[in-house]
Short mmCIF file of C-alpha atoms in Angstrom, two decimals:
data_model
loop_
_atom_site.label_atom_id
_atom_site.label_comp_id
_atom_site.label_asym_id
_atom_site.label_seq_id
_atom_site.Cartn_x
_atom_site.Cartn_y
_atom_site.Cartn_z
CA UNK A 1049 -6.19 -18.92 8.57
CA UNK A 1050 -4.53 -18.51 5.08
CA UNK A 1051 -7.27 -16.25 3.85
CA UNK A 1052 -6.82 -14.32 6.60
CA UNK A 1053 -3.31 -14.04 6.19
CA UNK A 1054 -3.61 -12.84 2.60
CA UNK A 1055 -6.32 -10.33 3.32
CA UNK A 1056 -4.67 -9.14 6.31
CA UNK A 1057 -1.21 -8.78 4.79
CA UNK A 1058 -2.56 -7.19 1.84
CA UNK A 1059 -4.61 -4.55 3.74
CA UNK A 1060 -1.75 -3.52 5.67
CA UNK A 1061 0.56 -3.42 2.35
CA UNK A 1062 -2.40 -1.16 0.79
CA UNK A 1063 -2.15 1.37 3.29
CA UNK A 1064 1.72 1.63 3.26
CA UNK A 1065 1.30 3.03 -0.42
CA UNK A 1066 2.89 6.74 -0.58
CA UNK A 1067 -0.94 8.28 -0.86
CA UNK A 1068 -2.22 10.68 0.99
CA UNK A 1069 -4.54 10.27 3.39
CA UNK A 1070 -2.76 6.71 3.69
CA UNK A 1071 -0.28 5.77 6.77
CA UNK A 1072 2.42 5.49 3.56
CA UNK A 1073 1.12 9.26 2.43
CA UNK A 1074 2.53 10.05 6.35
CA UNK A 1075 5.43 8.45 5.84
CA UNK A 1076 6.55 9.83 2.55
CA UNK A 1077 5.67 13.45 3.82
CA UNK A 1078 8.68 13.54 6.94
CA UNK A 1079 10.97 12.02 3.82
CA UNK A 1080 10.06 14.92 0.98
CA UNK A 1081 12.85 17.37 1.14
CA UNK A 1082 11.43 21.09 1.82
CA UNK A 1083 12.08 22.31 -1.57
CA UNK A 1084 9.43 19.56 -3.01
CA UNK A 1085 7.07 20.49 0.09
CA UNK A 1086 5.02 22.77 -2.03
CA UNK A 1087 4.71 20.47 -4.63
CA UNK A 1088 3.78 17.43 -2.05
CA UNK A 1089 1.13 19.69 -0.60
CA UNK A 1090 -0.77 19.95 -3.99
CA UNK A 1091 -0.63 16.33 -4.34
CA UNK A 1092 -1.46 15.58 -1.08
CA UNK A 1093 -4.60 17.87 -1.56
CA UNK A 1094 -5.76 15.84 -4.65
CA UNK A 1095 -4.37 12.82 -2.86
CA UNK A 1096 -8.35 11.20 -1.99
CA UNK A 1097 -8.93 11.81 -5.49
CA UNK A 1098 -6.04 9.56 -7.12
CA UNK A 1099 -6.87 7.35 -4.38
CA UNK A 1100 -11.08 6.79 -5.10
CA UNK A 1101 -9.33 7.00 -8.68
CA UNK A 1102 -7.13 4.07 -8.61
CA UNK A 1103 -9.66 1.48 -6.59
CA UNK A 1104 -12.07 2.64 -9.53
CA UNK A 1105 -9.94 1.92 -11.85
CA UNK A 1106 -9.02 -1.83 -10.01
CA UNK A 1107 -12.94 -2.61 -9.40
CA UNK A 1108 -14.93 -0.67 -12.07
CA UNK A 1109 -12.43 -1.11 -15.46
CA UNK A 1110 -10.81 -4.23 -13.97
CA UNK A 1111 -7.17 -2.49 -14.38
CA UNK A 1112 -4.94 -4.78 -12.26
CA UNK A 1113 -2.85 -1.82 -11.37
CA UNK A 1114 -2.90 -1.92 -7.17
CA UNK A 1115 -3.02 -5.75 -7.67
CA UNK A 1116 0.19 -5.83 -9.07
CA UNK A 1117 1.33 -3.54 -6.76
CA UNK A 1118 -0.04 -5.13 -3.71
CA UNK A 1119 0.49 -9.00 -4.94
CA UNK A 1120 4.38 -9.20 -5.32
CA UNK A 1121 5.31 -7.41 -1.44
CA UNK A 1122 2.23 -9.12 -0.07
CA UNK A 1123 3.45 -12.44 -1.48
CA UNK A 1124 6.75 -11.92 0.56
CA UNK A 1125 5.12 -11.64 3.41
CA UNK A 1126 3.07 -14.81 3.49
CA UNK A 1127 6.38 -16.61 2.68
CA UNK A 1128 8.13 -15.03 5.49
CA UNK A 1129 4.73 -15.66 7.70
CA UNK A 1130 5.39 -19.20 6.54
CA UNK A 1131 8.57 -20.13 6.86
CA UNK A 1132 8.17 -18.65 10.34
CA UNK A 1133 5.09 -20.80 11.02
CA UNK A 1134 7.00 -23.80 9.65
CA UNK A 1135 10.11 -23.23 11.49
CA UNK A 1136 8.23 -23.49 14.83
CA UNK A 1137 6.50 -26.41 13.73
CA UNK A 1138 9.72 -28.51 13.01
#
């Protein structure tokens, strides 16, 4: 149940991350003012890209860069799942 925790928790921390064609990528668009739109659209064209870029860079040259990204706010949330979980318990 812990494993599934962490992998579930850190999926759904993954796809919050401002990155286009990631649910955070749709949430970061309706908060970019209209004079950065232009400039938003360009990244959010290349946005795959940085994406396939970034898990190569994580798997392939074992740059812990989404790790430590992912680990600290995913790492809340277990805490929070269990002190919940614990709470219940008592």
């Amino acid at each position: 149940l812990v494993r599934f925790m962490l992998v579930n928790s850190g999926l759904a921390i993954f796809n919050l991350l401002p990155i286009p064609p990631l649910d955070g990528g749709h949430v970061a668009a309706s908060l970019v003012p209209y004079r950065h739109r232009g400039t938003w659209e360009k990244f959010a064209a290349i946005g795959p890209m940085v994406l396939l870029g970034l898990l190569a860079a994580e798997s392939l040259a074992h740059v812990p860069l989404l790790s430590s990204l992912i680990g600290p706010p995913r790492n809340l949330v277990i805490t929070i799942y269990s002190q919940i979980v614990n709470g219940l318990g008592a």
